PDB file of C-alpha atoms in Angstrom:
ATOM      1  CA  UNK A1407     118.422 -17.368 -13.284  1.00 96.00           C
ATOM      2  CA  UNK A1408     121.085 -16.520 -10.400  1.00 98.00           C
ATOM      3  CA  UNK A1409     121.097 -17.788  -7.106  1.00 98.00           C
ATOM      4  CA  UNK A1410     122.702 -14.755  -4.800  1.00 98.00           C
ATOM      5  CA  UNK A1411     120.756 -15.021  -1.746  1.00 98.00           C
ATOM      6  CA  UNK A1412     118.530 -17.208   0.316  1.00 97.00           C
ATOM      7  CA  UNK A1413     115.716 -14.592  -0.801  1.00 96.00           C
ATOM      8  CA  UNK A1414     116.172 -16.197  -4.496  1.00 98.00           C
ATOM      9  CA  UNK A1415     114.065 -19.154  -3.200  1.00 98.00           C
ATOM     10  CA  UNK A1416     110.346 -18.875  -3.915  1.00 96.00           C
ATOM     11  CA  UNK A1417     109.290 -21.480  -1.548  1.00 97.00           C
ATOM     12  CA  UNK A1418     111.833 -23.299   0.912  1.00 98.00           C
ATOM     13  CA  UNK A1419     109.626 -26.337   1.832  1.00 97.00           C
ATOM     14  CA  UNK A1420     109.463 -27.263  -1.902  1.00 98.00           C
ATOM     15  CA  UNK A1421     113.362 -26.628  -2.434  1.00 98.00           C
ATOM     16  CA  UNK A1422     114.200 -28.921   0.834  1.00 98.00           C
ATOM     17  CA  UNK A1423     111.927 -31.580  -0.673  1.00 98.00           C
ATOM     18  CA  UNK A1424     113.479 -31.499  -3.926  1.00 98.00           C
ATOM     19  CA  UNK A1425     116.980 -31.265  -2.569  1.00 98.00           C
ATOM     20  CA  UNK A1426     116.160 -34.578  -0.180  1.00 98.00           C
ATOM     21  CA  UNK A1427     115.100 -36.137  -3.628  1.00 98.00           C
ATOM     22  CA  UNK A1428     118.225 -35.726  -5.339  1.00 97.00           C
ATOM     23  CA  UNK A1429     120.221 -36.970  -2.142  1.00 98.00           C
ATOM     24  CA  UNK A1430     118.196 -40.308  -2.570  1.00 98.00           C
ATOM     25  CA  UNK A1431     119.384 -40.547  -6.208  1.00 98.00           C
ATOM     26  CA  UNK A1432     122.258 -37.859  -6.966  1.00 97.00           C
ATOM     27  CA  UNK A1433     123.199 -38.882 -10.898  1.00 97.00           C
ATOM     28  CA  UNK A1434     119.735 -39.522 -11.718  1.00 97.00           C
ATOM     29  CA  UNK A1435     119.774 -36.287 -13.772  1.00 97.00           C
ATOM     30  CA  UNK A1436     123.355 -36.590 -15.335  1.00 97.00           C
ATOM     31  CA  UNK A1437     122.230 -35.935 -18.857  1.00 97.00           C
ATOM     32  CA  UNK A1438     120.849 -32.619 -17.895  1.00 98.00           C
ATOM     33  CA  UNK A1439     124.293 -30.868 -17.096  1.00 98.00           C
ATOM     34  CA  UNK A1440     126.195 -32.920 -20.210  1.00 98.00           C
ATOM     35  CA  UNK A1441     127.694 -30.315 -22.160  1.00 98.00           C
ATOM     36  CA  UNK A1442     127.777 -27.664 -19.589  1.00 98.00           C
ATOM     37  CA  UNK A1443     130.725 -26.017 -17.852  1.00 98.00           C
ATOM     38  CA  UNK A1444     130.746 -24.714 -14.106  1.00 98.00           C
ATOM     39  CA  UNK A1445     133.468 -22.011 -13.554  1.00 98.00           C
ATOM     40  CA  UNK A1446     134.233 -21.704  -9.762  1.00 98.00           C
ATOM     41  CA  UNK A1447     136.179 -18.683  -8.903  1.00 97.00           C
ATOM     42  CA  UNK A1448     137.589 -18.183  -5.536  1.00 96.00           C
ATOM     43  CA  UNK A1449     138.817 -14.778  -4.129  1.00 93.00           C
ATOM     44  CA  UNK A1450     139.163 -16.517  -0.637  1.00 92.00           C
ATOM     45  CA  UNK A1451     140.106 -20.360   0.750  1.00 92.00           C
ATOM     46  CA  UNK A1452     137.671 -23.216   0.930  1.00 95.00           C
ATOM     47  CA  UNK A1453     137.202 -26.763   1.607  1.00 95.00           C
ATOM     48  CA  UNK A1454     133.462 -27.618   1.738  1.00 96.00           C
ATOM     49  CA  UNK A1455     132.130 -25.207  -0.631  1.00 98.00           C
ATOM     50  CA  UNK A1456     134.701 -25.897  -3.336  1.00 97.00           C
ATOM     51  CA  UNK A1457     134.168 -29.830  -2.728  1.00 98.00           C
ATOM     52  CA  UNK A1458     130.694 -29.514  -2.273  1.00 98.00           C
ATOM     53  CA  UNK A1459     130.193 -27.385  -5.508  1.00 98.00           C
ATOM     54  CA  UNK A1460     132.463 -29.199  -7.506  1.00 98.00           C
ATOM     55  CA  UNK A1461     130.572 -32.698  -6.439  1.00 98.00           C
ATOM     56  CA  UNK A1462     127.290 -31.372  -7.236  1.00 98.00           C
ATOM     57  CA  UNK A1463     128.474 -30.274 -10.592  1.00 98.00           C
ATOM     58  CA  UNK A1464     129.974 -33.531 -11.266  1.00 98.00           C
ATOM     59  CA  UNK A1465     126.543 -35.483 -10.256  1.00 98.00           C
ATOM     60  CA  UNK A1466     124.698 -33.588 -12.845  1.00 98.00           C
ATOM     61  CA  UNK A1467     127.287 -34.408 -15.448  1.00 98.00           C
ATOM     62  CA  UNK A1468     128.898 -30.779 -15.814  1.00 98.00           C
ATOM     63  CA  UNK A1469     132.217 -30.111 -16.535  1.00 98.00           C
ATOM     64  CA  UNK A1470     134.021 -27.906 -13.693  1.00 98.00           C
ATOM     65  CA  UNK A1471     137.075 -25.345 -13.997  1.00 98.00           C
ATOM     66  CA  UNK A1472     138.570 -23.825 -10.955  1.00 97.00           C
ATOM     67  CA  UNK A1473     140.371 -21.248 -10.298  1.00 95.00           C
ATOM     68  CA  UNK A1474     141.942 -19.614  -6.979  1.00 93.00           C
ATOM     69  CA  UNK A1475     141.387 -15.964  -8.169  1.00 80.00           C
ATOM     70  CA  UNK A1476     142.786 -14.303  -5.227  1.00 71.00           C
ATOM     71  CA  UNK A1477     146.121 -15.808  -5.786  1.00 81.00           C
ATOM     72  CA  UNK A1478     146.219 -16.705  -9.323  1.00 85.00           C
ATOM     73  CA  UNK A1479     144.418 -13.911 -11.211  1.00 81.00           C
ATOM     74  CA  UNK A1480     145.245 -10.329 -11.612  1.00 87.00           C
ATOM     75  CA  UNK A1481     144.225  -7.863  -9.119  1.00 88.00           C
ATOM     76  CA  UNK A1482     140.775  -6.647 -10.408  1.00 92.00           C
ATOM     77  CA  UNK A1483     139.604  -3.062 -10.620  1.00 88.00           C
ATOM     78  CA  UNK A1484     135.650  -2.386  -9.965  1.00 91.00           C
ATOM     79  CA  UNK A1485     135.245   1.071  -9.910  1.00 87.00           C
ATOM     80  CA  UNK A1486     134.038   3.168 -13.174  1.00 87.00           C
ATOM     81  CA  UNK A1487     136.210   5.777 -14.544  1.00 90.00           C
ATOM     82  CA  UNK A1488     139.345   4.904 -12.508  1.00 87.00           C
ATOM     83  CA  UNK A1489     142.496   5.608 -13.911  1.00 86.00           C
ATOM     84  CA  UNK A1490     144.141   2.087 -13.434  1.00 86.00           C
ATOM     85  CA  UNK A1491     147.621   3.800 -12.627  1.00 85.00           C
ATOM     86  CA  UNK A1492     148.382   2.124  -9.105  1.00 89.00           C
ATOM     87  CA  UNK A1493     148.134  -1.843  -8.494  1.00 83.00           C
ATOM     88  CA  UNK A1494     145.102  -3.031 -10.253  1.00 87.00           C
ATOM     89  CA  UNK A1495     145.793  -4.639 -13.494  1.00 86.00           C
ATOM     90  CA  UNK A1496     142.219  -5.810 -14.999  1.00 92.00           C
ATOM     91  CA  UNK A1497     138.729  -4.226 -14.723  1.00 94.00           C
ATOM     92  CA  UNK A1498     135.930  -6.543 -13.909  1.00 92.00           C
ATOM     93  CA  UNK A1499     134.442  -5.311 -17.226  1.00 95.00           C
ATOM     94  CA  UNK A1500     136.733  -7.354 -18.978  1.00 94.00           C
ATOM     95  CA  UNK A1501     137.369 -10.259 -16.430  1.00 94.00           C
ATOM     96  CA  UNK A1502     133.871 -10.911 -16.040  1.00 96.00           C
ATOM     97  CA  UNK A1503     133.038 -10.954 -19.960  1.00 97.00           C
ATOM     98  CA  UNK A1504     136.270 -13.026 -20.709  1.00 96.00           C
ATOM     99  CA  UNK A1505     135.196 -15.926 -17.945  1.00 96.00           C
ATOM    100  CA  UNK A1506     131.639 -15.810 -19.531  1.00 97.00           C
ATOM    101  CA  UNK A1507     133.040 -17.373 -22.903  1.00 98.00           C
ATOM    102  CA  UNK A1508     134.611 -20.396 -20.789  1.00 98.00           C
ATOM    103  CA  UNK A1509     131.662 -21.359 -19.138  1.00 98.00           C
ATOM    104  CA  UNK A1510     127.640 -21.575 -19.104  1.00 98.00           C
ATOM    105  CA  UNK A1511     127.337 -20.578 -15.092  1.00 98.00           C
ATOM    106  CA  UNK A1512     130.119 -18.972 -12.769  1.00 98.00           C
ATOM    107  CA  UNK A1513     130.166 -19.574  -8.996  1.00 98.00           C
ATOM    108  CA  UNK A1514     131.890 -16.775  -6.677  1.00 98.00           C
ATOM    109  CA  UNK A1515     133.420 -16.733  -3.207  1.00 97.00           C
ATOM    110  CA  UNK A1516     134.653 -13.506  -2.141  1.00 96.00           C
ATOM    111  CA  UNK A1517     134.261 -12.497   1.636  1.00 96.00           C
ATOM    112  CA  UNK A1518     133.844  -9.143   3.170  1.00 97.00           C
ATOM    113  CA  UNK A1519     136.775  -7.154   4.200  1.00 96.00           C
ATOM    114  CA  UNK A1520     135.225  -6.045   7.320  1.00 98.00           C
ATOM    115  CA  UNK A1521     136.871  -2.722   7.157  1.00 97.00           C
ATOM    116  CA  UNK A1522     134.256  -0.830   4.540  1.00 97.00           C
ATOM    117  CA  UNK A1523     130.801  -1.444   5.423  1.00 98.00           C
ATOM    118  CA  UNK A1524     129.776   0.123   2.439  1.00 97.00           C
ATOM    119  CA  UNK A1525     131.812  -1.304   0.139  1.00 95.00           C
ATOM    120  CA  UNK A1526     131.064  -4.494   1.688  1.00 97.00           C
ATOM    121  CA  UNK A1527     127.684  -4.366   1.161  1.00 98.00           C
ATOM    122  CA  UNK A1528     127.648  -3.248  -2.207  1.00 97.00           C
ATOM    123  CA  UNK A1529     129.063  -6.609  -2.976  1.00 97.00           C
ATOM    124  CA  UNK A1530     131.618  -5.664  -5.581  1.00 95.00           C
ATOM    125  CA  UNK A1531     132.864  -9.027  -6.668  1.00 95.00           C
ATOM    126  CA  UNK A1532     129.346 -10.828  -6.869  1.00 97.00           C
ATOM    127  CA  UNK A1533     127.627  -7.788  -8.136  1.00 96.00           C
ATOM    128  CA  UNK A1534     130.528  -7.054 -10.950  1.00 96.00           C
ATOM    129  CA  UNK A1535     129.958 -10.410 -12.151  1.00 96.00           C
ATOM    130  CA  UNK A1536     126.244 -10.361 -12.384  1.00 97.00           C
ATOM    131  CA  UNK A1537     126.202  -7.181 -14.009  1.00 97.00           C
ATOM    132  CA  UNK A1538     129.089  -8.122 -16.973  1.00 97.00           C
ATOM    133  CA  UNK A1539     129.402 -11.700 -17.070  1.00 97.00           C
ATOM    134  CA  UNK A1540     126.055 -11.903 -18.939  1.00 96.00           C
ATOM    135  CA  UNK A1541     125.505 -15.662 -17.742  1.00 98.00           C
ATOM    136  CA  UNK A1542     124.086 -17.155 -14.413  1.00 98.00           C
ATOM    137  CA  UNK A1543     126.060 -16.398 -11.481  1.00 98.00           C
ATOM    138  CA  UNK A1544     126.024 -18.585  -8.229  1.00 98.00           C
ATOM    139  CA  UNK A1545     126.897 -17.008  -4.879  1.00 98.00           C
ATOM    140  CA  UNK A1546     129.309 -19.369  -3.237  1.00 98.00           C
ATOM    141  CA  UNK A1547     129.799 -17.124  -0.035  1.00 98.00           C
ATOM    142  CA  UNK A1548     129.521 -13.233  -0.336  1.00 98.00           C
ATOM    143  CA  UNK A1549     130.410 -10.123   1.986  1.00 97.00           C
ATOM    144  CA  UNK A1550     126.904 -10.358   3.211  1.00 98.00           C
ATOM    145  CA  UNK A1551     125.523 -13.613   2.711  1.00 98.00           C
ATOM    146  CA  UNK A1552     126.032 -17.801   2.322  1.00 98.00           C
ATOM    147  CA  UNK A1553     123.024 -18.949   0.866  1.00 98.00           C
ATOM    148  CA  UNK A1554     124.329 -22.340  -0.317  1.00 98.00           C
ATOM    149  CA  UNK A1555     125.173 -23.054   3.454  1.00 98.00           C
ATOM    150  CA  UNK A1556     121.491 -21.960   4.468  1.00 98.00           C
ATOM    151  CA  UNK A1557     119.884 -24.050   2.267  1.00 98.00           C
ATOM    152  CA  UNK A1558     122.149 -27.179   3.627  1.00 98.00           C
ATOM    153  CA  UNK A1559     121.399 -25.849   6.867  1.00 98.00           C
ATOM    154  CA  UNK A1560     117.447 -26.107   6.118  1.00 98.00           C
ATOM    155  CA  UNK A1561     118.087 -29.742   4.500  1.00 98.00           C
ATOM    156  CA  UNK A1562     119.512 -30.764   7.603  1.00 98.00           C
ATOM    157  CA  UNK A1563     117.009 -29.217   9.880  1.00 98.00           C
ATOM    158  CA  UNK A1564     114.049 -31.008   8.166  1.00 98.00           C
ATOM    159  CA  UNK A1565     116.004 -34.351   7.823  1.00 98.00           C
ATOM    160  CA  UNK A1566     116.830 -34.355  11.788  1.00 98.00           C
ATOM    161  CA  UNK A1567     113.586 -32.557  13.334  1.00 98.00           C
ATOM    162  CA  UNK A1568     111.017 -34.650  15.339  1.00 96.00           C
ATOM    163  CA  UNK A1569     108.345 -31.982  15.663  1.00 96.00           C
ATOM    164  CA  UNK A1570     106.961 -29.466  12.862  1.00 96.00           C
ATOM    165  CA  UNK A1571     108.052 -26.233  15.155  1.00 98.00           C
ATOM    166  CA  UNK A1572     111.140 -26.990  16.414  1.00 98.00           C
ATOM    167  CA  UNK A1573     113.091 -24.277  18.636  1.00 98.00           C
ATOM    168  CA  UNK A1574     115.946 -23.249  16.940  1.00 99.00           C
ATOM    169  CA  UNK A1575     118.542 -21.296  18.763  1.00 99.00           C
ATOM    170  CA  UNK A1576     121.524 -19.267  16.784  1.00 99.00           C
ATOM    171  CA  UNK A1577     124.229 -18.499  19.494  1.00 98.00           C
ATOM    172  CA  UNK A1578     127.159 -16.375  19.294  1.00 98.00           C
ATOM    173  CA  UNK A1579     130.637 -17.918  20.443  1.00 98.00           C
ATOM    174  CA  UNK A1580     134.017 -16.472  20.856  1.00 98.00           C
ATOM    175  CA  UNK A1581     136.704 -16.580  18.271  1.00 97.00           C
ATOM    176  CA  UNK A1582     140.244 -14.855  18.339  1.00 96.00           C
ATOM    177  CA  UNK A1583     139.629 -13.462  14.357  1.00 96.00           C
ATOM    178  CA  UNK A1584     136.974 -10.954  13.172  1.00 97.00           C
ATOM    179  CA  UNK A1585     134.784 -13.028  11.361  1.00 97.00           C
ATOM    180  CA  UNK A1586     132.173 -11.741   8.633  1.00 98.00           C
ATOM    181  CA  UNK A1587     128.108 -11.875   9.118  1.00 98.00           C
ATOM    182  CA  UNK A1588     127.622 -13.777   6.139  1.00 98.00           C
ATOM    183  CA  UNK A1589     126.593 -17.133   7.700  1.00 98.00           C
ATOM    184  CA  UNK A1590     124.305 -15.854  10.355  1.00 98.00           C
ATOM    185  CA  UNK A1591     122.794 -13.592   8.067  1.00 98.00           C
ATOM    186  CA  UNK A1592     121.775 -16.265   5.566  1.00 98.00           C
ATOM    187  CA  UNK A1593     120.759 -18.493   8.526  1.00 98.00           C
ATOM    188  CA  UNK A1594     118.596 -15.995   9.820  1.00 98.00           C
ATOM    189  CA  UNK A1595     117.094 -15.322   6.507  1.00 98.00           C
ATOM    190  CA  UNK A1596     116.326 -18.914   6.328  1.00 98.00           C
ATOM    191  CA  UNK A1597     114.901 -19.410   9.397  1.00 98.00           C
ATOM    192  CA  UNK A1598     112.449 -16.522   8.509  1.00 98.00           C
ATOM    193  CA  UNK A1599     111.273 -18.886   5.593  1.00 97.00           C
ATOM    194  CA  UNK A1600     110.071 -21.772   7.669  1.00 94.00           C
ATOM    195  CA  UNK A1601     108.048 -22.621  10.664  1.00 95.00           C
ATOM    196  CA  UNK A1602     110.010 -22.892  14.059  1.00 98.00           C
ATOM    197  CA  UNK A1603     110.437 -20.848  17.035  1.00 98.00           C
ATOM    198  CA  UNK A1604     113.881 -19.154  16.369  1.00 98.00           C
ATOM    199  CA  UNK A1605     115.685 -16.990  18.704  1.00 98.00           C
ATOM    200  CA  UNK A1606     119.163 -15.248  18.374  1.00 99.00           C
ATOM    201  CA  UNK A1607     121.459 -14.694  21.554  1.00 98.00           C
ATOM    202  CA  UNK A1608     124.880 -12.993  21.831  1.00 98.00           C
ATOM    203  CA  UNK A1609     126.388 -10.404  24.222  1.00 98.00           C
ATOM    204  CA  UNK A1610     124.949  -6.748  23.739  1.00 97.00           C
ATOM    205  CA  UNK A1611     127.093  -5.075  20.849  1.00 97.00           C
ATOM    206  CA  UNK A1612     127.288  -7.995  18.394  1.00 98.00           C
ATOM    207  CA  UNK A1613     123.684  -7.502  17.256  1.00 98.00           C
ATOM    208  CA  UNK A1614     123.463  -8.230  13.487  1.00 98.00           C
ATOM    209  CA  UNK A1615     122.090  -5.825  10.814  1.00 98.00           C
ATOM    210  CA  UNK A1616     118.520  -4.830  12.101  1.00 98.00           C
ATOM    211  CA  UNK A1617     117.390  -5.122   8.353  1.00 98.00           C
ATOM    212  CA  UNK A1618     118.236  -8.813   8.384  1.00 98.00           C
ATOM    213  CA  UNK A1619     117.064  -9.660  11.780  1.00 98.00           C
ATOM    214  CA  UNK A1620     113.704  -7.570  11.581  1.00 98.00           C
ATOM    215  CA  UNK A1621     111.677  -9.047  14.196  1.00 96.00           C
ATOM    216  CA  UNK A1622     113.441 -11.939  15.310  1.00 98.00           C
ATOM    217  CA  UNK A1623     113.758 -12.442  18.909  1.00 98.00           C
ATOM    218  CA  UNK A1624     117.288 -11.396  20.501  1.00 98.00           C
ATOM    219  CA  UNK A1625     118.169 -12.782  23.934  1.00 98.00           C
ATOM    220  CA  UNK A1626     121.149 -11.848  25.833  1.00 98.00           C
ATOM    221  CA  UNK A1627     121.612 -14.359  28.241  1.00 98.00           C
ATOM    222  CA  UNK A1628     122.801 -17.232  26.575  1.00 98.00           C
ATOM    223  CA  UNK A1629     121.635 -20.025  29.296  1.00 98.00           C
ATOM    224  CA  UNK A1630     117.758 -18.675  28.772  1.00 98.00           C
ATOM    225  CA  UNK A1631     118.207 -18.799  25.160  1.00 98.00           C
ATOM    226  CA  UNK A1632     119.020 -22.428  25.062  1.00 98.00           C
ATOM    227  CA  UNK A1633     116.712 -23.649  27.486  1.00 98.00           C
ATOM    228  CA  UNK A1634     113.872 -26.099  25.703  1.00 98.00           C
ATOM    229  CA  UNK A1635     116.239 -25.513  22.319  1.00 98.00           C
ATOM    230  CA  UNK A1636     115.975 -28.686  19.721  1.00 98.00           C
ATOM    231  CA  UNK A1637     118.666 -27.183  17.195  1.00 99.00           C
ATOM    232  CA  UNK A1638     121.802 -24.745  18.433  1.00 99.00           C
ATOM    233  CA  UNK A1639     123.425 -23.137  15.633  1.00 99.00           C
ATOM    234  CA  UNK A1640     126.810 -21.867  16.463  1.00 98.00           C
ATOM    235  CA  UNK A1641     128.542 -19.261  14.857  1.00 98.00           C
ATOM    236  CA  UNK A1642     131.036 -16.558  15.649  1.00 98.00           C
ATOM    237  CA  UNK A1643     130.574 -12.976  13.897  1.00 98.00           C
ATOM    238  CA  UNK A1644     132.133  -9.469  14.456  1.00 98.00           C
ATOM    239  CA  UNK A1645     130.272  -6.294  15.637  1.00 98.00           C
ATOM    240  CA  UNK A1646     128.130  -5.068  12.643  1.00 98.00           C
ATOM    241  CA  UNK A1647     127.466  -1.380  14.502  1.00 98.00           C
ATOM    242  CA  UNK A1648     131.241  -1.192  15.286  1.00 98.00           C
ATOM    243  CA  UNK A1649     131.934  -2.734  11.852  1.00 98.00           C
ATOM    244  CA  UNK A1650     134.326  -5.645  11.959  1.00 98.00           C
ATOM    245  CA  UNK A1651     135.500  -4.930  15.745  1.00 98.00           C
ATOM    246  CA  UNK A1652     136.132  -7.729  18.347  1.00 97.00           C
ATOM    247  CA  UNK A1653     134.430  -6.348  21.410  1.00 96.00           C
ATOM    248  CA  UNK A1654     135.439  -9.003  23.636  1.00 89.00           C
ATOM    249  CA  UNK A1655     135.730 -12.627  23.594  1.00 90.00           C
ATOM    250  CA  UNK A1656     133.965 -13.927  26.590  1.00 94.00           C
ATOM    251  CA  UNK A1657     134.872 -17.631  26.959  1.00 96.00           C
ATOM    252  CA  UNK A1658     131.835 -18.383  28.914  1.00 98.00           C
ATOM    253  CA  UNK A1659     130.033 -18.515  25.831  1.00 98.00           C
ATOM    254  CA  UNK A1660     131.570 -21.121  24.333  1.00 98.00           C
ATOM    255  CA  UNK A1661     129.151 -24.034  23.686  1.00 98.00           C
ATOM    256  CA  UNK A1662     129.569 -27.172  25.583  1.00 98.00           C
ATOM    257  CA  UNK A1663     127.751 -30.481  25.882  1.00 98.00           C
ATOM    258  CA  UNK A1664     126.023 -29.536  29.135  1.00 98.00           C
ATOM    259  CA  UNK A1665     124.786 -26.309  27.479  1.00 98.00           C
ATOM    260  CA  UNK A1666     123.395 -28.515  24.493  1.00 98.00           C
ATOM    261  CA  UNK A1667     121.275 -30.616  26.602  1.00 97.00           C
ATOM    262  CA  UNK A1668     118.942 -32.225  24.672  1.00 97.00           C
ATOM    263  CA  UNK A1669     119.335 -30.151  21.372  1.00 98.00           C
ATOM    264  CA  UNK A1670     121.174 -31.328  18.386  1.00 98.00           C
ATOM    265  CA  UNK A1671     124.278 -28.967  17.450  1.00 98.00           C
ATOM    266  CA  UNK A1672     124.992 -27.120  14.157  1.00 99.00           C
ATOM    267  CA  UNK A1673     127.803 -25.188  12.770  1.00 98.00           C
ATOM    268  CA  UNK A1674     129.269 -24.506   9.424  1.00 98.00           C
ATOM    269  CA  UNK A1675     132.804 -25.427   9.673  1.00 98.00           C
ATOM    270  CA  UNK A1676     135.556 -24.827  10.219  1.00 98.00           C
ATOM    271  CA  UNK A1677     135.677 -24.752  13.825  1.00 98.00           C
ATOM    272  CA  UNK A1678     137.961 -23.807  16.445  1.00 98.00           C
ATOM    273  CA  UNK A1679     137.803 -26.422  19.102  1.00 98.00           C
ATOM    274  CA  UNK A1680     137.661 -25.423  22.475  1.00 98.00           C
ATOM    275  CA  UNK A1681     137.433 -21.782  21.880  1.00 98.00           C
ATOM    276  CA  UNK A1682     134.018 -22.025  19.848  1.00 98.00           C
ATOM    277  CA  UNK A1683     132.704 -25.236  20.481  1.00 98.00           C
ATOM    278  CA  UNK A1684     133.940 -27.896  23.097  1.00 98.00           C
ATOM    279  CA  UNK A1685     135.546 -31.236  22.161  1.00 98.00           C
ATOM    280  CA  UNK A1686     132.645 -32.827  24.057  1.00 98.00           C
ATOM    281  CA  UNK A1687     129.945 -31.118  22.250  1.00 98.00           C
ATOM    282  CA  UNK A1688     131.478 -31.632  18.706  1.00 98.00           C
ATOM    283  CA  UNK A1689     132.139 -35.240  19.501  1.00 98.00           C
ATOM    284  CA  UNK A1690     128.943 -36.030  20.827  1.00 98.00           C
ATOM    285  CA  UNK A1691     125.947 -38.045  18.956  1.00 97.00           C
ATOM    286  CA  UNK A1692     124.235 -34.706  19.331  1.00 97.00           C
ATOM    287  CA  UNK A1693     126.464 -33.059  16.757  1.00 98.00           C
ATOM    288  CA  UNK A1694     125.283 -32.585  13.148  1.00 98.00           C
ATOM    289  CA  UNK A1695     128.141 -30.840  11.561  1.00 98.00           C
ATOM    290  CA  UNK A1696     129.254 -33.643   9.251  1.00 98.00           C
ATOM    291  CA  UNK A1697     125.804 -34.050   8.261  1.00 98.00           C
ATOM    292  CA  UNK A1698     125.642 -30.419   7.333  1.00 98.00           C
ATOM    293  CA  UNK A1699     128.833 -30.516   5.327  1.00 98.00           C
ATOM    294  CA  UNK A1700     127.183 -33.688   3.462  1.00 98.00           C
ATOM    295  CA  UNK A1701     124.120 -31.722   2.897  1.00 98.00           C
ATOM    296  CA  UNK A1702     126.291 -28.881   1.168  1.00 98.00           C
ATOM    297  CA  UNK A1703     126.557 -30.955  -2.124  1.00 98.00           C
ATOM    298  CA  UNK A1704     122.831 -31.324  -2.450  1.00 98.00           C
ATOM    299  CA  UNK A1705     122.084 -27.910  -1.727  1.00 98.00           C
ATOM    300  CA  UNK A1706     124.755 -26.719  -4.145  1.00 98.00           C
ATOM    301  CA  UNK A1707     123.059 -29.878  -7.019  1.00 98.00           C
ATOM    302  CA  UNK A1708     119.410 -28.213  -6.466  1.00 98.00           C
ATOM    303  CA  UNK A1709     120.508 -24.808  -7.320  1.00 98.00           C
ATOM    304  CA  UNK A1710     122.807 -25.821 -10.169  1.00 98.00           C
ATOM    305  CA  UNK A1711     119.833 -28.157 -11.579  1.00 98.00           C
ATOM    306  CA  UNK A1712     117.513 -25.093 -11.661  1.00 98.00           C
ATOM    307  CA  UNK A1713     119.662 -22.703 -13.188  1.00 98.00           C
ATOM    308  CA  UNK A1714     120.401 -25.051 -15.750  1.00 98.00           C
ATOM    309  CA  UNK A1715     116.769 -25.525 -16.242  1.00 98.00           C
ATOM    310  CA  UNK A1716     116.424 -22.130 -17.070  1.00 96.00           C
ATOM    311  CA  UNK A1717     119.183 -21.800 -19.489  1.00 95.00           C
TER     312      UNK A1717
END
């Protein structure tokens, strides 16, 4: 069993219920992971993902190895038949097989380049390990998805909602750097698996991949979209059609406490204060960002538990 996408979840409400039970007794399944090793490979920086996944494994009694592959490992080649006479020192074929000898599950984090849409969507790092490692692979954020974050978000909404069908808004916000689509993509896919009135709001030109958003309503007027919202998930992403481009940085799209009204605020973190979100929004009692970060542990723990049970 791999966990590569939010679509690997067979029934989201059941998974959320199971995760909440784990949260109530985090170490109840320690014997399950005894003698098992999780290897975390980071091709990009991390705070919440690294610590929460490591904590999740520890809760299950697993041993954990961590490697910052981007700075500590050899540069990997992914192409078949490549003449490796340039900068790449090791091929994914050997690297993945070697890693698989040291652990029972490998978890990968590798961001999009935002320069080559075709290569990013091919998920060369993630799929390379899936193809050659021969052991279960866990996606800790890839070029196009962040399914651990999305599962944590589903747990958070379930815990905090006060109606069966809440209104949930995914709102774009400005950012000085071009950011990937992974978090937004997985959040959209997660919302499509549960009962909610869901809408996406962003300036024109920032449409996400239509194969992912499908029939989700898109509202270009942020004020109109936020009206009556129960949850507002704020996130920046670069252009998908003009791949990786920052079309503009309209500061009027920053989400403030006033814009939230009575809605609860969600963001995956890290967040740039007073650019993406105002201080008064982040520091308000409507902010769930720390709760979301805490739920990252139980999302990862549930996924690891399910993978171990299939070993």
